[in-house]
CSV table of C-alpha atoms in Angstrom, one decimal:
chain,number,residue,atom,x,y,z
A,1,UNK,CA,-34.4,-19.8,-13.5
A,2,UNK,CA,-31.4,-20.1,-11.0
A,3,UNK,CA,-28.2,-18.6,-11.8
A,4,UNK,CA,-24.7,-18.5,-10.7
A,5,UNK,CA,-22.6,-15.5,-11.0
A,6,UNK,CA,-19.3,-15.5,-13.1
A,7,UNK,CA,-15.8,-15.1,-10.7
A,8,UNK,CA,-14.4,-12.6,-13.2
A,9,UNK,CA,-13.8,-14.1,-16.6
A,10,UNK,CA,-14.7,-17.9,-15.6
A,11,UNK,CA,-17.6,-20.1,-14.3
A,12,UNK,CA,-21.2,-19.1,-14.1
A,13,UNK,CA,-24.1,-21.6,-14.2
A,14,UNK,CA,-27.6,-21.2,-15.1
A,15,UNK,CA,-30.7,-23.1,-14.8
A,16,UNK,CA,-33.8,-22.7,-16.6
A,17,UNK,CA,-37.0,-24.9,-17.1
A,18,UNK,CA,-40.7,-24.1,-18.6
A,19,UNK,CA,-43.3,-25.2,-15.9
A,20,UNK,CA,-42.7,-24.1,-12.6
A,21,UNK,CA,-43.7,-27.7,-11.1
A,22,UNK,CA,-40.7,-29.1,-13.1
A,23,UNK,CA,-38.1,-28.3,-10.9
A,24,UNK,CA,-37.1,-28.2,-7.1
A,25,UNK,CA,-33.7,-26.3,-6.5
A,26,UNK,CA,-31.7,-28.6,-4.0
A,27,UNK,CA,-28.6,-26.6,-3.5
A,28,UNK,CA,-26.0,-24.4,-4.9
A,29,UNK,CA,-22.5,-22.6,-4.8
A,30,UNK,CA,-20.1,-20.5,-6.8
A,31,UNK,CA,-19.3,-24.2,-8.5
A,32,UNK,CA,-22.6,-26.0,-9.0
A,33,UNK,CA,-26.2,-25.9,-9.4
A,34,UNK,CA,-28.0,-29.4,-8.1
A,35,UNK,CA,-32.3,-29.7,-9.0
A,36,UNK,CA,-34.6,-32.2,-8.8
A,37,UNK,CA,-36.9,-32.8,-12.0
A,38,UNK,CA,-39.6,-34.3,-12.8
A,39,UNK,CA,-40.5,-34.7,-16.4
A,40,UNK,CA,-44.1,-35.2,-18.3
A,41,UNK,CA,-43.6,-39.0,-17.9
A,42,UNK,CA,-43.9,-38.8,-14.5
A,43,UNK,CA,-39.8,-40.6,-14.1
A,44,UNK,CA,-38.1,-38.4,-11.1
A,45,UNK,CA,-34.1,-37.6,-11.5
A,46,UNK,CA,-31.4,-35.3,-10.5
A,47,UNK,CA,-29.9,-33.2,-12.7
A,48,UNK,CA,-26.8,-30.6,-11.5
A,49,UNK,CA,-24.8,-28.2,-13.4
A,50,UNK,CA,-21.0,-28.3,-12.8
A,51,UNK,CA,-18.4,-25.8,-13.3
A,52,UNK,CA,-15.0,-27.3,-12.5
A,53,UNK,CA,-12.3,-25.7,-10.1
A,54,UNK,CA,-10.2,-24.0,-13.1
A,55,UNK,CA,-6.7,-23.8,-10.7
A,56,UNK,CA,-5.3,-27.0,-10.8
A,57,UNK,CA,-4.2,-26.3,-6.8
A,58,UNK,CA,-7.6,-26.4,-6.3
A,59,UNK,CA,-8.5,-29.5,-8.0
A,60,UNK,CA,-9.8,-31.3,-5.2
A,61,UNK,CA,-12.3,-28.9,-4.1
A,62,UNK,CA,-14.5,-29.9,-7.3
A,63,UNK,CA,-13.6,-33.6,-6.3
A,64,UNK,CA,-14.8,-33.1,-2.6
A,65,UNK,CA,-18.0,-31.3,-4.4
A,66,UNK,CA,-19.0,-34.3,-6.0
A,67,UNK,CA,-18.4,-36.8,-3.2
A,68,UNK,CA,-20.8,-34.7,-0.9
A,69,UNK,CA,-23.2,-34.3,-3.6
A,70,UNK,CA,-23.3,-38.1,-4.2
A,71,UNK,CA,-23.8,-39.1,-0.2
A,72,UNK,CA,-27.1,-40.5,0.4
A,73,UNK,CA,-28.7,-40.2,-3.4
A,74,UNK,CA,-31.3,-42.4,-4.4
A,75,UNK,CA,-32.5,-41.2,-7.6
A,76,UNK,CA,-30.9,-41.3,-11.5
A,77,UNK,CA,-28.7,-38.7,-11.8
A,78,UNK,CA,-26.8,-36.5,-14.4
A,79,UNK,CA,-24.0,-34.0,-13.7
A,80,UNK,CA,-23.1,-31.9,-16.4
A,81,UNK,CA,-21.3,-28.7,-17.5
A,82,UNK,CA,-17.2,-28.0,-17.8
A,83,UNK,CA,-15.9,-30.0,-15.3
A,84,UNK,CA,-12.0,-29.1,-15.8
A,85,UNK,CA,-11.1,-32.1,-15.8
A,86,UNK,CA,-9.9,-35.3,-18.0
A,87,UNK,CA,-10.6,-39.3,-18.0
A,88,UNK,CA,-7.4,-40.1,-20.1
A,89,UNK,CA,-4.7,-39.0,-22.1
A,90,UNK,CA,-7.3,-39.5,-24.8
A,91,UNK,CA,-9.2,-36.1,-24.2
A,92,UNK,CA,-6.4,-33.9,-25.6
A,93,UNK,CA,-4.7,-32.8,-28.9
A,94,UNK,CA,-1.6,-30.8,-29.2
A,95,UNK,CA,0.6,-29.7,-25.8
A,96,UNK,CA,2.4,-31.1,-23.4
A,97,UNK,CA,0.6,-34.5,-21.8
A,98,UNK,CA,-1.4,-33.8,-19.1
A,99,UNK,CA,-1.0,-34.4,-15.2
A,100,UNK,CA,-1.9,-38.1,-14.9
A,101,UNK,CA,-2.0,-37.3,-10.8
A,102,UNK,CA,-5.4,-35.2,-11.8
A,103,UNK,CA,-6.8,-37.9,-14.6
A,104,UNK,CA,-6.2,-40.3,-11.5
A,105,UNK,CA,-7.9,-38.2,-9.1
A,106,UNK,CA,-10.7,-37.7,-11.3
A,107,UNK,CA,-11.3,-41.3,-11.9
A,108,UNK,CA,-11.1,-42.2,-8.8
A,109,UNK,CA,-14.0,-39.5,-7.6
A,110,UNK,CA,-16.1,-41.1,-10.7
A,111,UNK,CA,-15.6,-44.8,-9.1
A,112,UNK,CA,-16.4,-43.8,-5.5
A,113,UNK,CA,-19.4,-41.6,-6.7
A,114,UNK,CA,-20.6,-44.7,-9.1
A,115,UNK,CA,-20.5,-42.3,-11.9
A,116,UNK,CA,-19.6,-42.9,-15.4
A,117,UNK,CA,-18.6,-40.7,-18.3
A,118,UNK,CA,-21.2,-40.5,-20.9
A,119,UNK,CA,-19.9,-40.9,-24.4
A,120,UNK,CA,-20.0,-38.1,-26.5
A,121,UNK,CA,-21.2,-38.2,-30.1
A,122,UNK,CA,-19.8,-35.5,-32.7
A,123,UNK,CA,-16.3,-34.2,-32.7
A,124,UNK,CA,-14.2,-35.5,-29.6
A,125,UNK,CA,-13.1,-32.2,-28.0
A,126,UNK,CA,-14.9,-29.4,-26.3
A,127,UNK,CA,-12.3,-26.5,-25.7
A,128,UNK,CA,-9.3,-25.2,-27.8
A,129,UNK,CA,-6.6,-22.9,-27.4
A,130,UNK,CA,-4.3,-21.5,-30.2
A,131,UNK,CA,-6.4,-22.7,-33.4
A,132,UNK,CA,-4.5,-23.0,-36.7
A,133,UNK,CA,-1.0,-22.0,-35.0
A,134,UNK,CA,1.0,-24.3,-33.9
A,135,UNK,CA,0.4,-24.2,-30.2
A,136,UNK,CA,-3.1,-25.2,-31.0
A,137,UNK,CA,-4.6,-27.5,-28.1
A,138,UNK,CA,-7.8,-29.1,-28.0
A,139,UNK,CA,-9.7,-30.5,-25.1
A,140,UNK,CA,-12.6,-32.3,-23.6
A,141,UNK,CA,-13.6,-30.6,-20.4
A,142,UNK,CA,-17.3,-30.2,-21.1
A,143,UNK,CA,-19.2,-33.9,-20.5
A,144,UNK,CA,-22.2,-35.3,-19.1
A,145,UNK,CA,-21.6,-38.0,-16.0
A,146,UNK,CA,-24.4,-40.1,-14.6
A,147,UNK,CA,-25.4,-43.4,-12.3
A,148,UNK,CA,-26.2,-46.3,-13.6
A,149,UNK,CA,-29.9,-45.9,-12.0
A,150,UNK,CA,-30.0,-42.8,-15.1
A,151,UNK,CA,-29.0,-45.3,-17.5
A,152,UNK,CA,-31.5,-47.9,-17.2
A,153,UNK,CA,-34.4,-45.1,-16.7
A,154,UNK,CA,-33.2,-43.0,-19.7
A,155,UNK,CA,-31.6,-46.0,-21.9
A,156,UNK,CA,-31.8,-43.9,-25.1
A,157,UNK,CA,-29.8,-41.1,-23.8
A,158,UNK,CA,-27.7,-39.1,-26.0
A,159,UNK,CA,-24.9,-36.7,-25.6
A,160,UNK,CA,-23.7,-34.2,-28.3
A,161,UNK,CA,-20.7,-32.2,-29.1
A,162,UNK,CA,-23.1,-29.0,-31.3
A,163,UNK,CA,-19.1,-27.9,-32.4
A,164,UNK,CA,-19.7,-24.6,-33.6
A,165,UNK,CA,-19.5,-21.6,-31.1
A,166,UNK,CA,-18.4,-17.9,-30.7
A,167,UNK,CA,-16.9,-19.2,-27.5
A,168,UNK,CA,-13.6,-21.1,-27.0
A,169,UNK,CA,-16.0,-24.1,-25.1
A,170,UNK,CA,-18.6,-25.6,-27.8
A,171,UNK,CA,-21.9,-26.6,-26.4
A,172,UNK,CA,-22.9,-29.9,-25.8
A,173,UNK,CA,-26.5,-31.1,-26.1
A,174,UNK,CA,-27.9,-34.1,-24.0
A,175,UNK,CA,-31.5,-35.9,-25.3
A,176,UNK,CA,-32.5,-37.7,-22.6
A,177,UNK,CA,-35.1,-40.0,-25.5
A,178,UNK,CA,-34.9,-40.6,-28.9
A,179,UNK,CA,-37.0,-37.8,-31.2
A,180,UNK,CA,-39.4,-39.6,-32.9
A,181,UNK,CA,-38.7,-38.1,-36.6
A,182,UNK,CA,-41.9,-37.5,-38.6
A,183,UNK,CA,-42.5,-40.0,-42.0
A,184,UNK,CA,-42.8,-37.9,-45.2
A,185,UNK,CA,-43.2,-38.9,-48.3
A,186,UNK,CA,-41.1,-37.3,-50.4
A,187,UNK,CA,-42.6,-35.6,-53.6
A,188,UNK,CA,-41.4,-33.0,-56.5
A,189,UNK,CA,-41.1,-29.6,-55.2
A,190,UNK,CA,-39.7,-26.9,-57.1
A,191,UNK,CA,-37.3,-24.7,-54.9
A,192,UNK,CA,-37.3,-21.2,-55.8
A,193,UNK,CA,-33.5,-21.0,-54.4
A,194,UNK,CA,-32.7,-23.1,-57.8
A,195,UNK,CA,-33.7,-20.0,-59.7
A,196,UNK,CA,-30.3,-18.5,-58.8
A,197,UNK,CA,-28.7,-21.5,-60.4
A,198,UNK,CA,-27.7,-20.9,-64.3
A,199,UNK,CA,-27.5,-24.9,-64.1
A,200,UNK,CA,-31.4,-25.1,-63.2
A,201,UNK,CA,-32.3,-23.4,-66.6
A,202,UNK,CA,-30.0,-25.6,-69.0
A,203,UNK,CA,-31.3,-28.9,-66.5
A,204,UNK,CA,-34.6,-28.0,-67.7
A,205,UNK,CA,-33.5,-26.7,-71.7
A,206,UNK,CA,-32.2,-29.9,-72.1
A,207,UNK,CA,-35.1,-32.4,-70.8
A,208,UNK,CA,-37.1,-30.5,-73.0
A,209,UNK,CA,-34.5,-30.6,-76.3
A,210,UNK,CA,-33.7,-34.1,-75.8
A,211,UNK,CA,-37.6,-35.6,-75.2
A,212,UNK,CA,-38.6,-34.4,-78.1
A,213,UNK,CA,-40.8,-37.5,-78.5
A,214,UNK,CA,-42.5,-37.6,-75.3
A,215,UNK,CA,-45.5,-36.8,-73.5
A,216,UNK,CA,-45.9,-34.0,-71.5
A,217,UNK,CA,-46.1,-35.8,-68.2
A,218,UNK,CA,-43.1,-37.7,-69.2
A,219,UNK,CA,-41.1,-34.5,-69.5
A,220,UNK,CA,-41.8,-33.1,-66.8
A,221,UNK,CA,-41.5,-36.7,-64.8
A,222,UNK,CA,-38.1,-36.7,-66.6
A,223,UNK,CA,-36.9,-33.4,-65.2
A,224,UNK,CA,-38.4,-33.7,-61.9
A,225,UNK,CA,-35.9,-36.8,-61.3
A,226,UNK,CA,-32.9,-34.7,-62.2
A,227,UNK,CA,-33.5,-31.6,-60.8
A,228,UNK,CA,-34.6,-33.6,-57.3
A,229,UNK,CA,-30.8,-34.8,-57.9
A,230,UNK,CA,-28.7,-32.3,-58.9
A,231,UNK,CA,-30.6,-29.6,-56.4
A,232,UNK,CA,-29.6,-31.8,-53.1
A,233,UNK,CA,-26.4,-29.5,-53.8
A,234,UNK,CA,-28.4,-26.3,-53.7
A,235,UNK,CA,-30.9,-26.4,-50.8
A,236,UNK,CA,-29.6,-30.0,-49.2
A,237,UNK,CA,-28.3,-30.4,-45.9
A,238,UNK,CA,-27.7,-26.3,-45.2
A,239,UNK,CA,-26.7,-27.4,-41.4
A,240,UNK,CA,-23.9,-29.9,-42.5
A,241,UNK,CA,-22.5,-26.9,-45.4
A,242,UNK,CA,-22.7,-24.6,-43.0
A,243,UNK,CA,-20.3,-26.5,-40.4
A,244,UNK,CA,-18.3,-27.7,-43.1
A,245,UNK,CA,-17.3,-24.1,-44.4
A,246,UNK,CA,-17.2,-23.1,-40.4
A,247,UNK,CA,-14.6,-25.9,-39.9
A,248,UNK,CA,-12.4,-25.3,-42.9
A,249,UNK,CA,-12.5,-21.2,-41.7
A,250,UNK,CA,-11.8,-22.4,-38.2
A,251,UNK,CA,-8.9,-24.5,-39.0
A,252,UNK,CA,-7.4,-21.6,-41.0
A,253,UNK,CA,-7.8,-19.2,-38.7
A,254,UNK,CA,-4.4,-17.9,-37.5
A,255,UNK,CA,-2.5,-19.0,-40.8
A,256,UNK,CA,-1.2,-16.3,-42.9
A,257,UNK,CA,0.5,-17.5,-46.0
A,258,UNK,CA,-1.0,-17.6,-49.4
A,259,UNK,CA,-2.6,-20.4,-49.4
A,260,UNK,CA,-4.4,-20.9,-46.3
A,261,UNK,CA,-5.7,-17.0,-46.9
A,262,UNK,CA,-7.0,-18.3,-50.5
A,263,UNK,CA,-9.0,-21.7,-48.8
A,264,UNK,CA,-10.6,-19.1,-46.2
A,265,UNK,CA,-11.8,-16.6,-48.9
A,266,UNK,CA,-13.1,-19.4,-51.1
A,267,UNK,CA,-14.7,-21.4,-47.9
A,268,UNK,CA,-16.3,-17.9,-46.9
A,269,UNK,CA,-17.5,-17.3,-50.3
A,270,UNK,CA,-19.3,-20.5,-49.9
A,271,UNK,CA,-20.6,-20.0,-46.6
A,272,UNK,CA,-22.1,-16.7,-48.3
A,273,UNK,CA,-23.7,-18.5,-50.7
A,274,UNK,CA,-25.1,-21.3,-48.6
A,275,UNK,CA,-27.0,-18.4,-46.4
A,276,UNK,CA,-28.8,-17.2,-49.2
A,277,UNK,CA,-29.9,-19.8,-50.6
A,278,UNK,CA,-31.0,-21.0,-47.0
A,279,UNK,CA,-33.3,-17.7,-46.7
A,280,UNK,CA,-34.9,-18.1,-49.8
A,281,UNK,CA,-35.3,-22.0,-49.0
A,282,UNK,CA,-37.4,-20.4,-45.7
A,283,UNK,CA,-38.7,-17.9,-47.1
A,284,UNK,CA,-40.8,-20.2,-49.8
A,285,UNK,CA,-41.9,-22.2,-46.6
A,286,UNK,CA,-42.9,-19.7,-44.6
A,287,UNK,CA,-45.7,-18.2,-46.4
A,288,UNK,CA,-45.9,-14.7,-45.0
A,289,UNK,CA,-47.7,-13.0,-47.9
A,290,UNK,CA,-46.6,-9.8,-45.5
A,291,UNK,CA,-42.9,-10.1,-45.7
A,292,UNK,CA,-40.9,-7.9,-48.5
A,293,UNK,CA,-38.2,-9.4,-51.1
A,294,UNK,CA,-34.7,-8.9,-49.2
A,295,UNK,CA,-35.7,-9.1,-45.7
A,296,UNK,CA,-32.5,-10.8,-45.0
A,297,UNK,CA,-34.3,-11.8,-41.5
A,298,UNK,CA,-34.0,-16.0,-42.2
A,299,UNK,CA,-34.1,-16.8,-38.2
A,300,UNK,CA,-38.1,-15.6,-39.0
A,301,UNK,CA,-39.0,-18.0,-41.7
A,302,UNK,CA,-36.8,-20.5,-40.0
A,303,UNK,CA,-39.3,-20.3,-36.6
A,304,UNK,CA,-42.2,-19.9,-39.1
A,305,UNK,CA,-42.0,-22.9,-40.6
A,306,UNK,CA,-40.9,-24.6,-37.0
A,307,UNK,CA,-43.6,-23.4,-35.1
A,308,UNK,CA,-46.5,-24.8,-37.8
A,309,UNK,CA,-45.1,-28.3,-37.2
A,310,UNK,CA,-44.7,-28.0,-33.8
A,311,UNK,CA,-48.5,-27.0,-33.3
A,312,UNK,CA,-49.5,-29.8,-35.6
A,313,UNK,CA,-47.4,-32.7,-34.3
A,314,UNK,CA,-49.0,-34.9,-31.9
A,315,UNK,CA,-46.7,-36.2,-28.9
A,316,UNK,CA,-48.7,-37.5,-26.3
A,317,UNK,CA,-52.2,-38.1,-25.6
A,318,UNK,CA,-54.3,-39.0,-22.5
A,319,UNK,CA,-56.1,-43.1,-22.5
A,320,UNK,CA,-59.1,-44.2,-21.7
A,321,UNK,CA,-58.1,-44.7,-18.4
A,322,UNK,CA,-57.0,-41.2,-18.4
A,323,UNK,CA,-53.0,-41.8,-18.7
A,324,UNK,CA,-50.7,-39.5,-20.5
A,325,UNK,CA,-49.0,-42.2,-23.6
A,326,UNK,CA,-46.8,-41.3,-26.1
A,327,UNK,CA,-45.6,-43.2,-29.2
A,328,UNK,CA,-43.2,-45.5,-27.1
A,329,UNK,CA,-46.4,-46.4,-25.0
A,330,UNK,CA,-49.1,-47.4,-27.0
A,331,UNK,CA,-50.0,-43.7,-28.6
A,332,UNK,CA,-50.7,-45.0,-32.0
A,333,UNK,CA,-53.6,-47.1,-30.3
A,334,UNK,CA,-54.8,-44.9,-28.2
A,335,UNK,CA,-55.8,-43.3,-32.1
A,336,UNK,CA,-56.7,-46.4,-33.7
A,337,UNK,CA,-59.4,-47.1,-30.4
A,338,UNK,CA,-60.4,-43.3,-31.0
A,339,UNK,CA,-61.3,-43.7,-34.1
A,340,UNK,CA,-63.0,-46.9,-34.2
A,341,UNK,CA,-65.1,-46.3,-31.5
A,342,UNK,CA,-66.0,-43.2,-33.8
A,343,UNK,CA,-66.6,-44.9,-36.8
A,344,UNK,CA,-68.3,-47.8,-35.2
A,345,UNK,CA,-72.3,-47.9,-35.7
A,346,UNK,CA,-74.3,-48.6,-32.1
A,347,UNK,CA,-78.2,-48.2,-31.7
A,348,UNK,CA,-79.3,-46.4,-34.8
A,349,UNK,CA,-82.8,-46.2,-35.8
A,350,UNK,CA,-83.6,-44.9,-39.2
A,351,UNK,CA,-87.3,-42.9,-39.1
């Protein structure tokens, strides 16, 4: 890890990797953190963290940062962080427009660097100031900035605006490859967290009142399909609920007549909801015969569940020829080979 103090309620940087081979510190200062990595495929790139001049006086100090940082780099490279600054008019809501002398300035440091701004996925702004009143101004200052060497290396690259956040700033996440999303085929599993439903009992009343006729299996094919259906509502998509309710609270925050107070008790009531259903979804997955009923603790059977399928998951492994290949290099061969060689009779003599 390599940090950089805050300067009383602003900046501070930090770094932090897993292996210590990873990583070779280059430079820093109160404003930046620069690293050289080197990741399990082997590709080599620069990676710096950025904190931006706040004081618009001192603008140009950032911008005669990233010049000297750029002289004489050969590798791909990413720069990211709050950089304090804009690209356009474009990166803010609300307020007065901002200084096109500093969206200039900034431009023109990204041109004679030969950086461009990566775009960002999600919601478009990064910091806000005065939510739900009528001052209320929104911002990108947080992005991700790289040469075009880092594109064609890391062509899948992604950068993310994560939204939520206890802090003004939300935190933005950048994937430098696709995650290769595991294949499951989907079959009927009841979810305890339906229990709490009154609608679960009447789904399954009336499947049964209305089949009279049919087999067993076709019942219970019968209510399968509709609970499956109607229980998407329930235990479905607990991340995008979550933000939703999140959003509506955050864009009422501030407001004080009637009705704004009555869409924030109803969107917190939901949020409420949502969480407890979401720990009894993880708690039926986690399969900790140890753990009590109301152990509100649903970070645990969250990680539980997490960390099985991480250990199980196969990323990369080594060749023949002793190279490291993962499934956008011939992985799925590498296990075919493996197993056919395995299977594959040679020089047996039966006595």
């Amino acid at each position: 890890m390599v940090t950089v103090e805050t300067q009383g309620l602003s900046g501070g940087i930090a770094m932090l990797w897993m292996y210590k081979e990873e990583a070779i510190l280059n430079s820093f200062s109160k404003n930046h953190i620069d690293m050289r990595i080197k990741n399990k495929s082997g590709n080599e790139y620069r990676l710096t963290g950025v904190f931006g001049e706040p004081d618009r006086s001192k603008r140009q100090e950032t911008w005669s940062m990233l010049r000297t940082l750029a002289m004489n780099n050969s590798l791909p490279w990413c720069l990211i962080g709050d950089f304090n600054n804009m690209t356009s008019q474009n990166d803010k809501a609300g307020g007065r427009p901002y200084p096109q002398r500093l969206i200039q300035g900034f431009r023109e440091v990204l041109n004679d660097c030969n950086l461009v701004d990566m775009e960002l996925r999600g919601y478009p702004y990064t910091w806000e100031r005065g939510a739900g009143t009528s001052e209320w101004i929104e911002v990108r200052l947080d992005r991700a900035i790289v040469n075009i060497p880092f594109l064609d290396v890391f062509a899948d690259a992604t950068l993310t605006n994560l939204e939520i956040s206890t802090s003004d700033h939300c935190p933005i996440l950048l994937e430098l490859q696709k995650i290769i999303k595991d294949v499951h085929i989907k079959n009927f599993r009841f979810e305890n967290a339906w229990l709490r439903e009154p609608m679960c009992h009447q789904i399954v009343e009336e499947v049964w009142a209305g089949n009279t006729n049919k087999t067993l299996f076709e019942k219970l094919e019968k209510c399968s399909s509709i609970l499956s259906t109607w229980g998407q509502e329930i235990t479905g998509s607990f991340k995008k609920r979550i933000h939703n309710c999140k959003r509506i609270l955050k864009a009422m925050k501030g407001r004080r007549d009637s009705n704004s107070i009555s869409v924030s008790r109803e969107a917190q009531k939901k949020l409420s909801e949502v969480y407890v259903q979401q720990e009894v979804f993880w708690r039926q997955r986690s399969k900790q015969l140890w753990l009590r009923e109301g152990d509100n603790n649903s970070k645990f059977f969250h990680s539980s569940v997490k960390k099985r399928r991480a250990i199980n998951k196969i990323c990369s492994l080594k060749n023949s020829q002793d190279q490291l290949v993962d499934w956008n290099t011939g992985l799925e061969n590498v296990v075919t080979d493996y197993f056919s060689e395995l299977f594959t009779r040679s020089h047996t003599e039966w006595q």
